[in-house]
PDB file of C-alpha atoms and ligand atoms in Angstrom:
ATOM      1  CA  MET Q 570      60.428  19.897   1.194  1.00 78.00           C
ATOM      2  CA  LYS Q 571      61.859  17.062  -0.703  1.00 84.00           C
ATOM      3  CA  ALA Q 572      60.659  16.685  -4.335  1.00 90.00           C
ATOM      4  CA  SER Q 573      58.233  13.774  -4.752  1.00 96.00           C
ATOM      5  CA  TRP Q 574      59.143  10.845  -7.077  1.00 98.00           C
ATOM      6  CA  ARG Q 575      56.434  12.124  -9.439  1.00 97.00           C
ATOM      7  CA  ASP Q 576      57.957  15.519  -9.625  1.00 97.00           C
ATOM      8  CA  ILE Q 577      61.356  14.038 -10.348  1.00 98.00           C
ATOM      9  CA  LEU Q 578      59.840  11.862 -12.976  1.00 98.00           C
ATOM     10  CA  GLN Q 579      58.273  14.849 -14.681  1.00 98.00           C
ATOM     11  CA  ASN Q 580      61.779  16.329 -15.056  1.00 97.00           C
ATOM     12  CA  ASN Q 581      63.130  13.291 -16.975  1.00 98.00           C
ATOM     13  CA  PHE Q 582      64.982  14.271 -20.252  1.00 98.00           C
ATOM     14  CA  ARG Q 583      62.623  13.618 -23.079  1.00 97.00           C
ATOM     15  CA  ASN Q 584      63.952  16.025 -25.621  1.00 96.00           C
ATOM     16  CA  TRP Q 585      67.339  15.080 -27.124  1.00 96.00           C
ATOM     17  CA  GLU Q 586      68.518  18.741 -27.702  1.00 97.00           C
ATOM     18  CA  LYS Q 587      67.979  19.565 -24.123  1.00 97.00           C
ATOM     19  CA  LEU Q 588      69.989  16.483 -23.040  1.00 98.00           C
ATOM     20  CA  ALA Q 589      72.626  17.216 -25.737  1.00 98.00           C
ATOM     21  CA  ASP Q 590      72.920  20.639 -24.256  1.00 98.00           C
ATOM     22  CA  PHE Q 591      73.152  19.361 -20.837  1.00 98.00           C
ATOM     23  CA  LEU Q 592      75.896  17.030 -21.752  1.00 98.00           C
ATOM     24  CA  GLU Q 593      77.615  19.865 -23.734  1.00 98.00           C
ATOM     25  CA  LEU Q 594      77.860  17.690 -26.947  1.00 98.00           C
ATOM     26  CA  ASP Q 595      79.318  19.450 -29.989  1.00 98.00           C
ATOM     27  CA  SER Q 596      77.805  19.560 -33.345  1.00 97.00           C
ATOM     28  CA  VAL Q 597      79.653  16.369 -34.502  1.00 97.00           C
ATOM     29  CA  GLN Q 598      78.651  14.422 -31.529  1.00 98.00           C
ATOM     30  CA  ARG Q 599      75.073  15.623 -31.974  1.00 98.00           C
ATOM     31  CA  ASN Q 600      75.094  14.189 -35.571  1.00 97.00           C
ATOM     32  CA  HIS Q 601      75.408  10.733 -33.846  1.00 97.00           C
ATOM     33  CA  LEU Q 602      72.142  11.020 -32.097  1.00 97.00           C
ATOM     34  CA  VAL Q 603      68.722  10.103 -33.514  1.00 96.00           C
ATOM     35  CA  PRO Q 604      66.227  12.932 -32.896  1.00 94.00           C
ATOM     36  CA  ASN Q 605      62.968  11.012 -33.176  1.00 93.00           C
ATOM     37  CA  PRO Q 606      63.676   7.242 -32.241  1.00 95.00           C
ATOM     38  CA  ARG Q 607      60.944   4.644 -32.484  1.00 93.00           C
ATOM     39  CA  PHE Q 608      61.528   3.919 -28.724  1.00 96.00           C
ATOM     40  CA  ALA Q 609      61.330   7.486 -27.245  1.00 97.00           C
ATOM     41  CA  LEU Q 610      64.137   8.991 -25.262  1.00 98.00           C
ATOM     42  CA  ASN Q 611      63.348   9.030 -21.588  1.00 98.00           C
ATOM     43  CA  VAL Q 612      66.295   9.686 -19.127  1.00 98.00           C
ATOM     44  CA  PRO Q 613      66.074  10.662 -15.368  1.00 98.00           C
ATOM     45  CA  MET Q 614      68.125  13.579 -14.255  1.00 98.00           C
ATOM     46  CA  ARG Q 615      69.964  11.436 -11.804  1.00 98.00           C
ATOM     47  CA  LEU Q 616      71.370   9.302 -14.561  1.00 98.00           C
ATOM     48  CA  ALA Q 617      71.985  12.266 -16.922  1.00 98.00           C
ATOM     49  CA  LYS Q 618      74.106  13.903 -14.120  1.00 98.00           C
ATOM     50  CA  LYS Q 619      76.246  10.763 -13.984  1.00 98.00           C
ATOM     51  CA  MET Q 620      77.094  10.880 -17.727  1.00 98.00           C
ATOM     52  CA  ALA Q 621      80.404  12.132 -18.715  1.00 98.00           C
ATOM     53  CA  LYS Q 622      80.290  15.527 -20.348  1.00 98.00           C
ATOM     54  CA  ARG Q 623      81.191  16.096 -24.132  1.00 98.00           C
ATOM     55  CA  SER Q 624      81.575  12.293 -24.684  1.00 97.00           C
ATOM     56  CA  LEU Q 625      79.843   9.559 -26.544  1.00 96.00           C
ATOM     57  CA  ASP Q 626      82.072   6.980 -24.868  1.00 96.00           C
ATOM     58  CA  CYS Q 627      80.270   6.778 -21.466  1.00 97.00           C
ATOM     59  CA  PRO Q 628      78.699   3.590 -20.163  1.00 98.00           C
ATOM     60  CA  LEU Q 629      75.498   5.406 -18.968  1.00 98.00           C
ATOM     61  CA  PHE Q 630      75.343   7.498 -22.216  1.00 98.00           C
ATOM     62  CA  LYS Q 631      75.441   4.322 -24.222  1.00 98.00           C
ATOM     63  CA  GLN Q 632      72.648   2.807 -22.360  1.00 98.00           C
ATOM     64  CA  PHE Q 633      70.076   5.571 -22.689  1.00 98.00           C
ATOM     65  CA  LEU Q 634      70.882   7.665 -25.642  1.00 98.00           C
ATOM     66  CA  PRO Q 635      69.600   6.742 -29.160  1.00 97.00           C
ATOM     67  CA  THR Q 636      72.455   6.916 -31.655  1.00 97.00           C
ATOM     68  CA  VAL Q 637      72.582   6.134 -35.282  1.00 97.00           C
ATOM     69  CA  GLN Q 638      74.050   2.626 -34.347  1.00 96.00           C
ATOM     70  CA  GLU Q 639      70.424   1.818 -33.560  1.00 95.00           C
ATOM     71  CA  LEU Q 640      69.343   2.253 -37.257  1.00 94.00           C
ATOM     72  CA  ALA Q 641      71.759  -0.544 -38.475  1.00 92.00           C
ATOM     73  CA  ASN Q 642      70.052  -3.825 -39.431  1.00 87.00           C
ATOM     74  CA  SER Q 643      71.701  -6.702 -37.660  1.00 89.00           C
ATOM     75  CA  VAL Q 644      71.149 -10.191 -38.885  1.00 90.00           C
ATOM     76  CA  ASN Q 645      68.763 -12.224 -36.580  1.00 91.00           C
ATOM     77  CA  PHE Q 646      67.649  -9.115 -34.532  1.00 93.00           C
ATOM     78  CA  ILE Q 647      63.928  -8.843 -34.570  1.00 91.00           C
ATOM     79  CA  ASP Q 648      61.158  -6.947 -33.021  1.00 90.00           C
ATOM     80  CA  ASP Q 649      60.070  -9.528 -30.517  1.00 89.00           C
ATOM     81  CA  PRO Q 650      63.073 -11.708 -29.863  1.00 90.00           C
ATOM     82  CA  VAL Q 651      61.629 -13.403 -26.556  1.00 86.00           C
ATOM     83  CA  GLN Q 652      58.290 -14.176 -28.102  1.00 86.00           C
ATOM     84  CA  ASP Q 653      56.540 -14.302 -24.655  1.00 83.00           C
ATOM     85  CA  ALA Q 654      53.135 -13.705 -26.280  1.00 81.00           C
ATOM     86  CA  GLN Q 655      52.607 -17.534 -26.706  1.00 86.00           C
ATOM     87  CA  PHE Q 656      52.570 -17.744 -22.869  1.00 89.00           C
ATOM     88  CA  ARG Q 657      49.779 -15.095 -22.435  1.00 91.00           C
ATOM     89  CA  CYS Q 658      46.812 -16.177 -20.275  1.00 94.00           C
ATOM     90  CA  THR Q 659      45.244 -12.709 -20.671  1.00 94.00           C
ATOM     91  CA  SER Q 660      46.527  -9.553 -22.273  1.00 92.00           C
ATOM     92  CA  LYS Q 661      48.367  -8.720 -18.940  1.00 95.00           C
ATOM     93  CA  LEU Q 662      49.139 -12.190 -17.647  1.00 96.00           C
ATOM     94  CA  LEU Q 663      51.763 -14.520 -18.668  1.00 94.00           C
ATOM     95  CA  GLN Q 664      52.576 -17.953 -17.441  1.00 94.00           C
ATOM     96  CA  LYS Q 665      55.862 -19.235 -18.574  1.00 90.00           C
ATOM     97  CA  TYR Q 666      56.979 -20.980 -15.559  1.00 89.00           C
ATOM     98  CA  GLU Q 667      55.522 -23.639 -13.102  1.00 92.00           C
ATOM     99  CA  GLY Q 668      54.060 -22.111  -9.992  1.00 97.00           C
ATOM    100  CA  ARG Q 669      54.667 -18.543 -11.029  1.00 96.00           C
ATOM    101  CA  VAL Q 670      52.904 -15.915 -13.027  1.00 97.00           C
ATOM    102  CA  LEU Q 671      54.096 -12.689 -14.497  1.00 96.00           C
ATOM    103  CA  LEU Q 672      51.621  -9.645 -14.320  1.00 97.00           C
ATOM    104  CA  VAL Q 673      52.333  -6.816 -16.796  1.00 96.00           C
ATOM    105  CA  CYS Q 674      51.335  -4.000 -14.606  1.00 95.00           C
ATOM    106  CA  THR Q 675      51.974  -1.120 -17.035  1.00 95.00           C
ATOM    107  CA  SER Q 676      53.843  -0.124 -20.075  1.00 95.00           C
ATOM    108  CA  ALA Q 677      55.473   2.799 -18.306  1.00 96.00           C
ATOM    109  CA  CYS Q 678      59.116   2.944 -17.108  1.00 97.00           C
ATOM    110  CA  ALA Q 679      61.307   5.491 -15.336  1.00 98.00           C
ATOM    111  CA  MET Q 680      63.804   5.363 -18.081  1.00 98.00           C
ATOM    112  CA  HIS Q 681      64.116   3.795 -21.588  1.00 98.00           C
ATOM    113  CA  CYS Q 682      66.984   1.541 -22.202  1.00 98.00           C
ATOM    114  CA  ARG Q 683      68.124   1.367 -25.682  1.00 98.00           C
ATOM    115  CA  TYR Q 684      68.698  -2.504 -25.582  1.00 97.00           C
ATOM    116  CA  CYS Q 685      65.211  -3.307 -23.845  1.00 97.00           C
ATOM    117  CA  PHE Q 686      63.606  -6.485 -25.486  1.00 94.00           C
ATOM    118  CA  ARG Q 687      60.253  -5.073 -24.587  1.00 91.00           C
ATOM    119  CA  GLN Q 688      60.539  -1.847 -26.449  1.00 91.00           C
ATOM    120  CA  ASN Q 689      58.050  -3.230 -28.987  1.00 89.00           C
ATOM    121  CA  TYR Q 690      55.799  -5.116 -26.675  1.00 87.00           C
ATOM    122  CA  ASP Q 691      52.067  -5.011 -27.532  1.00 85.00           C
ATOM    123  CA  TYR Q 692      50.956  -3.524 -24.180  1.00 88.00           C
ATOM    124  CA  GLU Q 693      47.260  -3.659 -23.233  1.00 86.00           C
ATOM    125  CA  VAL Q 694      46.473   0.045 -22.729  1.00 81.00           C
ATOM    126  CA  GLU Q 695      42.751   0.152 -23.082  1.00 84.00           C
ATOM    127  CA  ARG Q 696      41.657  -1.917 -19.934  1.00 89.00           C
ATOM    128  CA  LYS Q 697      42.401  -0.544 -16.562  1.00 89.00           C
ATOM    129  CA  GLY Q 698      42.827  -2.883 -13.390  1.00 92.00           C
ATOM    130  CA  PHE Q 699      43.477  -6.457 -13.216  1.00 96.00           C
ATOM    131  CA  GLU Q 700      40.106  -8.145 -12.620  1.00 96.00           C
ATOM    132  CA  PRO Q 701      40.583 -11.242 -14.957  1.00 96.00           C
ATOM    133  CA  GLU Q 702      44.103 -11.671 -13.971  1.00 97.00           C
ATOM    134  CA  ILE Q 703      43.345 -11.781 -10.227  1.00 98.00           C
ATOM    135  CA  ALA Q 704      40.394 -14.049 -10.842  1.00 98.00           C
ATOM    136  CA  MET Q 705      42.758 -16.396 -12.718  1.00 97.00           C
ATOM    137  CA  ILE Q 706      45.342 -16.418 -10.110  1.00 98.00           C
ATOM    138  CA  LYS Q 707      42.739 -16.935  -7.307  1.00 98.00           C
ATOM    139  CA  ALA Q 708      41.502 -19.962  -9.296  1.00 98.00           C
ATOM    140  CA  ASP Q 709      44.711 -21.847  -9.748  1.00 97.00           C
ATOM    141  CA  ALA Q 710      46.046 -23.082  -6.377  1.00 98.00           C
ATOM    142  CA  THR Q 711      49.185 -24.212  -8.159  1.00 97.00           C
ATOM    143  CA  LEU Q 712      50.466 -20.676  -8.216  1.00 98.00           C
ATOM    144  CA  HIS Q 713      52.659 -19.533  -5.264  1.00 98.00           C
ATOM    145  CA  GLU Q 714      54.481 -16.529  -6.848  1.00 98.00           C
ATOM    146  CA  VAL Q 715      53.363 -13.424  -8.800  1.00 98.00           C
ATOM    147  CA  ILE Q 716      56.027 -11.506 -10.457  1.00 98.00           C
ATOM    148  CA  LEU Q 717      55.045  -7.755 -11.038  1.00 98.00           C
ATOM    149  CA  SER Q 718      56.685  -6.649 -14.126  1.00 96.00           C
ATOM    150  CA  GLY Q 719      55.762  -4.134 -17.138  1.00 91.00           C
ATOM    151  CA  GLY Q 720      57.279  -1.744 -18.086  1.00 93.00           C
ATOM    152  CA  ASP Q 721      57.998  -0.968 -14.672  1.00 97.00           C
ATOM    153  CA  PRO Q 722      55.611  -1.702 -11.773  1.00 98.00           C
ATOM    154  CA  LEU Q 723      56.907   1.064  -9.716  1.00 98.00           C
ATOM    155  CA  SER Q 724      55.497   3.342 -12.217  1.00 97.00           C
ATOM    156  CA  LEU Q 725      52.071   2.770 -10.767  1.00 97.00           C
ATOM    157  CA  SER Q 726      50.914   5.029  -8.084  1.00 97.00           C
ATOM    158  CA  ASN Q 727      51.087   3.809  -4.345  1.00 98.00           C
ATOM    159  CA  ARG Q 728      47.298   3.794  -4.382  1.00 97.00           C
ATOM    160  CA  ALA Q 729      47.175   1.510  -7.379  1.00 97.00           C
ATOM    161  CA  LEU Q 730      49.986  -0.702  -5.999  1.00 97.00           C
ATOM    162  CA  LYS Q 731      48.268  -1.025  -2.627  1.00 98.00           C
ATOM    163  CA  GLU Q 732      44.947  -2.119  -4.303  1.00 97.00           C
ATOM    164  CA  LEU Q 733      46.805  -4.813  -6.366  1.00 98.00           C
ATOM    165  CA  ILE Q 734      48.997  -5.875  -3.634  1.00 98.00           C
ATOM    166  CA  ASP Q 735      45.935  -6.196  -1.253  1.00 98.00           C
ATOM    167  CA  GLN Q 736      44.208  -8.290  -3.856  1.00 98.00           C
ATOM    168  CA  LEU Q 737      47.077 -10.643  -4.272  1.00 98.00           C
ATOM    169  CA  ASP Q 738      47.770 -10.833  -0.575  1.00 98.00           C
ATOM    170  CA  ALA Q 739      44.298 -11.994   0.057  1.00 98.00           C
ATOM    171  CA  ILE Q 740      44.978 -15.180  -1.969  1.00 98.00           C
ATOM    172  CA  PRO Q 741      46.196 -17.698   0.478  1.00 98.00           C
ATOM    173  CA  HIS Q 742      48.218 -19.846  -2.007  1.00 98.00           C
ATOM    174  CA  ILE Q 743      50.292 -16.849  -3.090  1.00 98.00           C
ATOM    175  CA  LYS Q 744      53.317 -16.986  -0.914  1.00 98.00           C
ATOM    176  CA  ARG Q 745      55.634 -14.387  -2.678  1.00 98.00           C
ATOM    177  CA  ILE Q 746      55.127 -11.079  -4.636  1.00 98.00           C
ATOM    178  CA  ARG Q 747      58.337 -10.311  -6.600  1.00 98.00           C
ATOM    179  CA  PHE Q 748      58.886  -6.799  -8.164  1.00 98.00           C
ATOM    180  CA  HIS Q 749      60.983  -6.553 -11.227  1.00 98.00           C
ATOM    181  CA  THR Q 750      62.105  -2.979 -11.361  1.00 98.00           C
ATOM    182  CA  ARG Q 751      64.817  -0.667 -12.489  1.00 98.00           C
ATOM    183  CA  PHE Q 752      63.024   2.481 -11.181  1.00 98.00           C
ATOM    184  CA  PRO Q 753      64.998   2.847  -8.055  1.00 98.00           C
ATOM    185  CA  ILE Q 754      68.198   2.915  -9.994  1.00 98.00           C
ATOM    186  CA  GLY Q 755      67.104   6.187 -11.763  1.00 98.00           C
ATOM    187  CA  ILE Q 756      64.653   7.503  -9.204  1.00 98.00           C
ATOM    188  CA  PRO Q 757      65.388   6.003  -5.790  1.00 98.00           C
ATOM    189  CA  GLU Q 758      62.986   8.419  -4.251  1.00 98.00           C
ATOM    190  CA  ARG Q 759      60.222   6.152  -5.594  1.00 98.00           C
ATOM    191  CA  ILE Q 760      60.844   3.998  -2.506  1.00 98.00           C
ATOM    192  CA  ASP Q 761      58.892   6.464  -0.329  1.00 98.00           C
ATOM    193  CA  GLN Q 762      57.522   5.959   3.073  1.00 97.00           C
ATOM    194  CA  GLU Q 763      53.990   5.295   1.868  1.00 98.00           C
ATOM    195  CA  PHE Q 764      55.273   2.555  -0.463  1.00 98.00           C
ATOM    196  CA  VAL Q 765      57.346   1.012   2.367  1.00 98.00           C
ATOM    197  CA  ASP Q 766      54.237   1.006   4.648  1.00 98.00           C
ATOM    198  CA  ILE Q 767      52.343  -0.847   2.002  1.00 98.00           C
ATOM    199  CA  LEU Q 768      54.992  -3.570   1.790  1.00 98.00           C
ATOM    200  CA  ASP Q 769      55.187  -3.607   5.314  1.00 97.00           C
ATOM    201  CA  GLN Q 770      51.633  -4.670   5.728  1.00 97.00           C
ATOM    202  CA  CYS Q 771      51.950  -7.409   3.195  1.00 97.00           C
ATOM    203  CA  ARG Q 772      51.500 -10.943   4.497  1.00 97.00           C
ATOM    204  CA  ALA Q 773      53.058 -12.610   1.518  1.00 98.00           C
ATOM    205  CA  GLN Q 774      57.023 -12.373   1.282  1.00 98.00           C
ATOM    206  CA  VAL Q 775      58.150  -9.544  -0.934  1.00 98.00           C
ATOM    207  CA  TRP Q 776      61.333  -9.828  -3.091  1.00 98.00           C
ATOM    208  CA  PHE Q 777      62.779  -7.350  -5.355  1.00 98.00           C
ATOM    209  CA  VAL Q 778      64.900  -7.960  -8.505  1.00 98.00           C
ATOM    210  CA  VAL Q 779      66.520  -4.702  -9.548  1.00 98.00           C
ATOM    211  CA  HIS Q 780      68.291  -4.107 -12.833  1.00 98.00           C
ATOM    212  CA  SER Q 781      71.714  -2.499 -12.750  1.00 98.00           C
ATOM    213  CA  ASN Q 782      74.442  -2.934 -15.384  1.00 98.00           C
ATOM    214  CA  HIS Q 783      77.219  -0.709 -14.181  1.00 98.00           C
ATOM    215  CA  PRO Q 784      78.611   0.252 -10.799  1.00 98.00           C
ATOM    216  CA  ASP Q 785      78.165   3.997 -11.538  1.00 98.00           C
ATOM    217  CA  GLU Q 786      74.334   3.484 -11.564  1.00 98.00           C
ATOM    218  CA  LEU Q 787      74.694   2.559  -7.768  1.00 98.00           C
ATOM    219  CA  ASP Q 788      75.222   5.785  -5.731  1.00 98.00           C
ATOM    220  CA  GLU Q 789      74.809   6.212  -1.994  1.00 98.00           C
ATOM    221  CA  ASP Q 790      71.225   7.344  -2.380  1.00 98.00           C
ATOM    222  CA  VAL Q 791      70.172   4.461  -4.603  1.00 98.00           C
ATOM    223  CA  LEU Q 792      71.692   1.968  -2.332  1.00 98.00           C
ATOM    224  CA  GLY Q 793      70.386   3.764   0.839  1.00 98.00           C
ATOM    225  CA  HIS Q 794      66.887   3.471  -0.403  1.00 98.00           C
ATOM    226  CA  LEU Q 795      67.238  -0.235  -1.306  1.00 98.00           C
ATOM    227  CA  ASP Q 796      68.780  -0.612   2.104  1.00 98.00           C
ATOM    228  CA  ILE Q 797      65.467   0.502   3.698  1.00 98.00           C
ATOM    229  CA  LEU Q 798      63.732  -2.405   1.883  1.00 98.00           C
ATOM    230  CA  ARG Q 799      66.592  -4.835   2.838  1.00 97.00           C
ATOM    231  CA  LYS Q 800      66.212  -3.825   6.477  1.00 97.00           C
ATOM    232  CA  LYS Q 801      62.467  -4.715   6.338  1.00 96.00           C
ATOM    233  CA  GLY Q 802      63.639  -8.281   5.391  1.00 96.00           C
ATOM    234  CA  ILE Q 803      62.858  -7.950   1.682  1.00 98.00           C
ATOM    235  CA  VAL Q 804      65.310  -9.990  -0.465  1.00 98.00           C
ATOM    236  CA  ILE Q 805      66.947  -8.088  -3.237  1.00 98.00           C
ATOM    237  CA  LEU Q 806      68.538  -9.525  -6.277  1.00 98.00           C
ATOM    238  CA  ASN Q 807      70.105  -7.872  -9.206  1.00 98.00           C
ATOM    239  CA  GLN Q 808      69.953  -8.638 -12.968  1.00 98.00           C
ATOM    240  CA  ALA Q 809      72.344  -7.149 -15.437  1.00 98.00           C
ATOM    241  CA  VAL Q 810      72.547  -7.427 -19.260  1.00 98.00           C
ATOM    242  CA  LEU Q 811      75.908  -7.978 -20.681  1.00 98.00           C
ATOM    243  CA  LEU Q 812      76.492  -4.985 -22.970  1.00 98.00           C
ATOM    244  CA  GLN Q 813      79.323  -4.019 -25.238  1.00 98.00           C
ATOM    245  CA  GLY Q 814      80.915  -0.794 -24.212  1.00 98.00           C
ATOM    246  CA  VAL Q 815      78.978  -0.775 -21.018  1.00 98.00           C
ATOM    247  CA  ASN Q 816      80.048  -3.757 -18.838  1.00 98.00           C
ATOM    248  CA  ASP Q 817      81.888  -6.103 -21.085  1.00 98.00           C
ATOM    249  CA  ASP Q 818      85.162  -6.106 -19.168  1.00 98.00           C
ATOM    250  CA  SER Q 819      85.982  -7.990 -15.927  1.00 98.00           C
ATOM    251  CA  GLU Q 820      86.816  -4.888 -13.792  1.00 98.00           C
ATOM    252  CA  THR Q 821      83.495  -3.284 -14.556  1.00 98.00           C
ATOM    253  CA  LEU Q 822      81.613  -6.408 -13.689  1.00 98.00           C
ATOM    254  CA  TYR Q 823      83.760  -7.084 -10.694  1.00 98.00           C
ATOM    255  CA  GLN Q 824      83.048  -3.582  -9.363  1.00 98.00           C
ATOM    256  CA  LEU Q 825      79.327  -4.046 -10.047  1.00 98.00           C
ATOM    257  CA  CYS Q 826      79.153  -7.457  -8.275  1.00 98.00           C
ATOM    258  CA  ARG Q 827      81.360  -6.152  -5.317  1.00 98.00           C
ATOM    259  CA  LYS Q 828      79.205  -3.084  -4.812  1.00 98.00           C
ATOM    260  CA  LEU Q 829      76.073  -5.095  -4.916  1.00 98.00           C
ATOM    261  CA  SER Q 830      77.195  -7.823  -2.489  1.00 98.00           C
ATOM    262  CA  ASP Q 831      78.669  -5.029  -0.128  1.00 98.00           C
ATOM    263  CA  HIS Q 832      75.173  -3.809   0.132  1.00 98.00           C
ATOM    264  CA  GLY Q 833      73.397  -7.099   0.672  1.00 97.00           C
ATOM    265  CA  ILE Q 834      72.021  -7.345  -2.888  1.00 98.00           C
ATOM    266  CA  LEU Q 835      72.782 -10.654  -4.682  1.00 98.00           C
ATOM    267  CA  PRO Q 836      73.975 -10.532  -8.210  1.00 98.00           C
ATOM    268  CA  TYR Q 837      71.411 -13.030  -9.665  1.00 97.00           C
ATOM    269  CA  TYR Q 838      71.691 -12.986 -13.507  1.00 98.00           C
ATOM    270  CA  LEU Q 839      73.940 -11.712 -16.122  1.00 98.00           C
ATOM    271  CA  HIS Q 840      71.902 -11.929 -19.375  1.00 98.00           C
ATOM    272  CA  GLN Q 841      73.168 -12.455 -22.788  1.00 98.00           C
ATOM    273  CA  LEU Q 842      71.475  -9.735 -24.792  1.00 98.00           C
ATOM    274  CA  ASP Q 843      68.113 -10.476 -26.265  1.00 96.00           C
ATOM    275  CA  ARG Q 844      68.390  -9.776 -30.020  1.00 96.00           C
ATOM    276  CA  VAL Q 845      65.907  -6.966 -30.369  1.00 95.00           C
ATOM    277  CA  ASN Q 846      66.050  -4.698 -33.473  1.00 94.00           C
ATOM    278  CA  GLY Q 847      68.323  -1.830 -33.007  1.00 95.00           C
ATOM    279  CA  ALA Q 848      70.399  -3.295 -30.295  1.00 96.00           C
ATOM    280  CA  GLY Q 849      72.900  -5.191 -32.502  1.00 96.00           C
ATOM    281  CA  HIS Q 850      75.942  -2.883 -31.288  1.00 97.00           C
ATOM    282  CA  PHE Q 851      75.422  -4.055 -27.800  1.00 98.00           C
ATOM    283  CA  GLU Q 852      75.938  -7.720 -28.372  1.00 98.00           C
ATOM    284  CA  VAL Q 853      78.887  -9.427 -26.656  1.00 98.00           C
ATOM    285  CA  GLY Q 854      79.915 -12.873 -27.846  1.00 98.00           C
ATOM    286  CA  GLU Q 855      79.059 -15.749 -25.570  1.00 97.00           C
ATOM    287  CA  SER Q 856      82.747 -16.921 -25.578  1.00 98.00           C
ATOM    288  CA  GLN Q 857      83.782 -13.551 -24.100  1.00 98.00           C
ATOM    289  CA  GLY Q 858      80.805 -13.612 -21.608  1.00 98.00           C
ATOM    290  CA  LYS Q 859      82.199 -17.047 -20.442  1.00 98.00           C
ATOM    291  CA  GLN Q 860      85.646 -15.596 -19.942  1.00 98.00           C
ATOM    292  CA  LEU Q 861      84.310 -12.802 -17.969  1.00 98.00           C
ATOM    293  CA  ILE Q 862      82.526 -15.128 -15.638  1.00 98.00           C
ATOM    294  CA  GLU Q 863      85.746 -17.293 -15.113  1.00 98.00           C
ATOM    295  CA  GLN Q 864      87.585 -14.025 -14.379  1.00 98.00           C
ATOM    296  CA  LEU Q 865      84.886 -13.061 -11.847  1.00 98.00           C
ATOM    297  CA  ASN Q 866      85.312 -16.666 -10.314  1.00 97.00           C
ATOM    298  CA  GLU Q 867      88.894 -15.859  -9.528  1.00 97.00           C
ATOM    299  CA  ARG Q 868      87.971 -12.781  -7.644  1.00 97.00           C
ATOM    300  CA  LEU Q 869      84.702 -13.240  -5.984  1.00 98.00           C
ATOM    301  CA  PRO Q 870      82.966 -15.729  -3.647  1.00 97.00           C
ATOM    302  CA  GLY Q 871      80.433 -17.951  -5.306  1.00 97.00           C
ATOM    303  CA  TYR Q 872      77.372 -16.006  -4.033  1.00 97.00           C
ATOM    304  CA  ALA Q 873      78.605 -12.768  -5.737  1.00 98.00           C
ATOM    305  CA  ILE Q 874      78.880 -14.447  -9.094  1.00 98.00           C
ATOM    306  CA  PRO Q 875      75.782 -14.004 -11.410  1.00 98.00           C
ATOM    307  CA  LYS Q 876      74.421 -16.851 -13.382  1.00 98.00           C
ATOM    308  CA  TYR Q 877      75.179 -16.203 -17.090  1.00 98.00           C
ATOM    309  CA  VAL Q 878      71.940 -17.001 -18.963  1.00 97.00           C
ATOM    310  CA  ARG Q 879      70.135 -16.435 -22.130  1.00 96.00           C
ATOM    311  CA  GLU Q 880      66.507 -16.594 -23.205  1.00 92.00           C
ATOM    312  CA  ILE Q 881      65.619 -18.910 -25.930  1.00 91.00           C
ATOM    313  CA  ALA Q 882      62.316 -17.951 -27.501  1.00 88.00           C
ATOM    314  CA  GLY Q 883      59.523 -20.614 -26.880  1.00 82.00           C
ATOM    315  CA  LYS Q 884      61.740 -22.229 -24.033  1.00 85.00           C
ATOM    316  CA  LYS Q 885      60.002 -22.098 -20.642  1.00 80.00           C
ATOM    317  CA  ASN Q 886      63.252 -21.528 -18.680  1.00 84.00           C
ATOM    318  CA  LYS Q 887      66.303 -19.555 -19.018  1.00 90.00           C
ATOM    319  CA  THR Q 888      69.303 -21.497 -20.439  1.00 94.00           C
ATOM    320  CA  GLY Q 889      72.569 -21.221 -18.497  1.00 96.00           C
ATOM    321  CA  ILE Q 890      75.805 -20.521 -20.557  1.00 96.00           C
ATOM    322  CA  SER Q 891      78.739 -22.199 -19.247  1.00 92.00           C
TER     323      SER Q 891
HETATM  324  S1  SF4 Y1957      63.508  -0.100 -17.343  1.00 95.61           S
HETATM  325 FE1  SF4 Y1957      63.327  -2.334 -17.825  1.00 95.61          FE
HETATM  326  S2  SF4 Y1957      61.391  -2.534 -19.034  1.00 95.61           S
HETATM  327 FE2  SF4 Y1957      61.881  -0.284 -18.869  1.00 95.61          FE
HETATM  328  S3  SF4 Y1957      63.006   0.190 -20.756  1.00 95.61           S
HETATM  329 FE3  SF4 Y1957      64.492  -0.319 -19.142  1.00 95.61          FE
HETATM  330  S4  SF4 Y1957      64.850  -2.647 -19.437  1.00 95.61           S
HETATM  331 FE4  SF4 Y1957      63.034  -2.044 -20.448  1.00 95.61          FE
END
């Protein structure tokens, strides 16, 4: 019998020593790790298995392992770089863009990415359910799209997701439900039959925006599970973050965009890093980012080139970098 996604999630690495043993790190390498980081270690087995052994210089390791570089203070890096709180309608609903709202479904994720701008987000954890949010969405006929975000919305159970989707689907002016998720990149088994059936019954269009930064994250199993959605007519886009030592070279970005496009997933955004505390070592200069996009332009068709963008705190839309 295949393990359920919940069983797989239970087996995530949350203890640094166990992960260091698994990766066969020596004592010098272990000294580079932060044993009790503010943003806890959380790494699915699938991603750990793809990391190089006995090395700190692996693009997957760098994304998920807390190292002493996180402890450095970088100028202009703060706890809440995006400052979305000003757009809150309720503790779980943000309206930043016209016609769209973002529902913060949960604080939980399948993995903890060290550069995440939401790592200090003030999540509502007391109140269960989305009653006031659903009521607000229902009352505002100018809304046509709900973005399910978090954390990661696929951390919710199928039962909770069905309840939420049914409520949104019953609102006639909601034309589209968009999932923002990185879950399938670490635990593709999350796209199980029960979940596919829930999406299948949805009247509204369903779109997925997944988050993958490096081609090694996309194995056959990950792509196969995403393909199940795509074959149901679900549009799948990818957003990546430009990260030093991970994907700051044109060949890696080329391979990422190629792999995505070859599997019918559109490379949508390449984000400039949000300046969250502890992530200074990931930043790539914008001039280098622009050069990388130019190099991609020479090798890929237009649809396979992500838009290079940054968030500016307080600004309602993303700002293109060109
Ligand atoms: S999965 Fe997304 S929300 Fe969760 S830690 Fe990673 S980047 Fe942040």
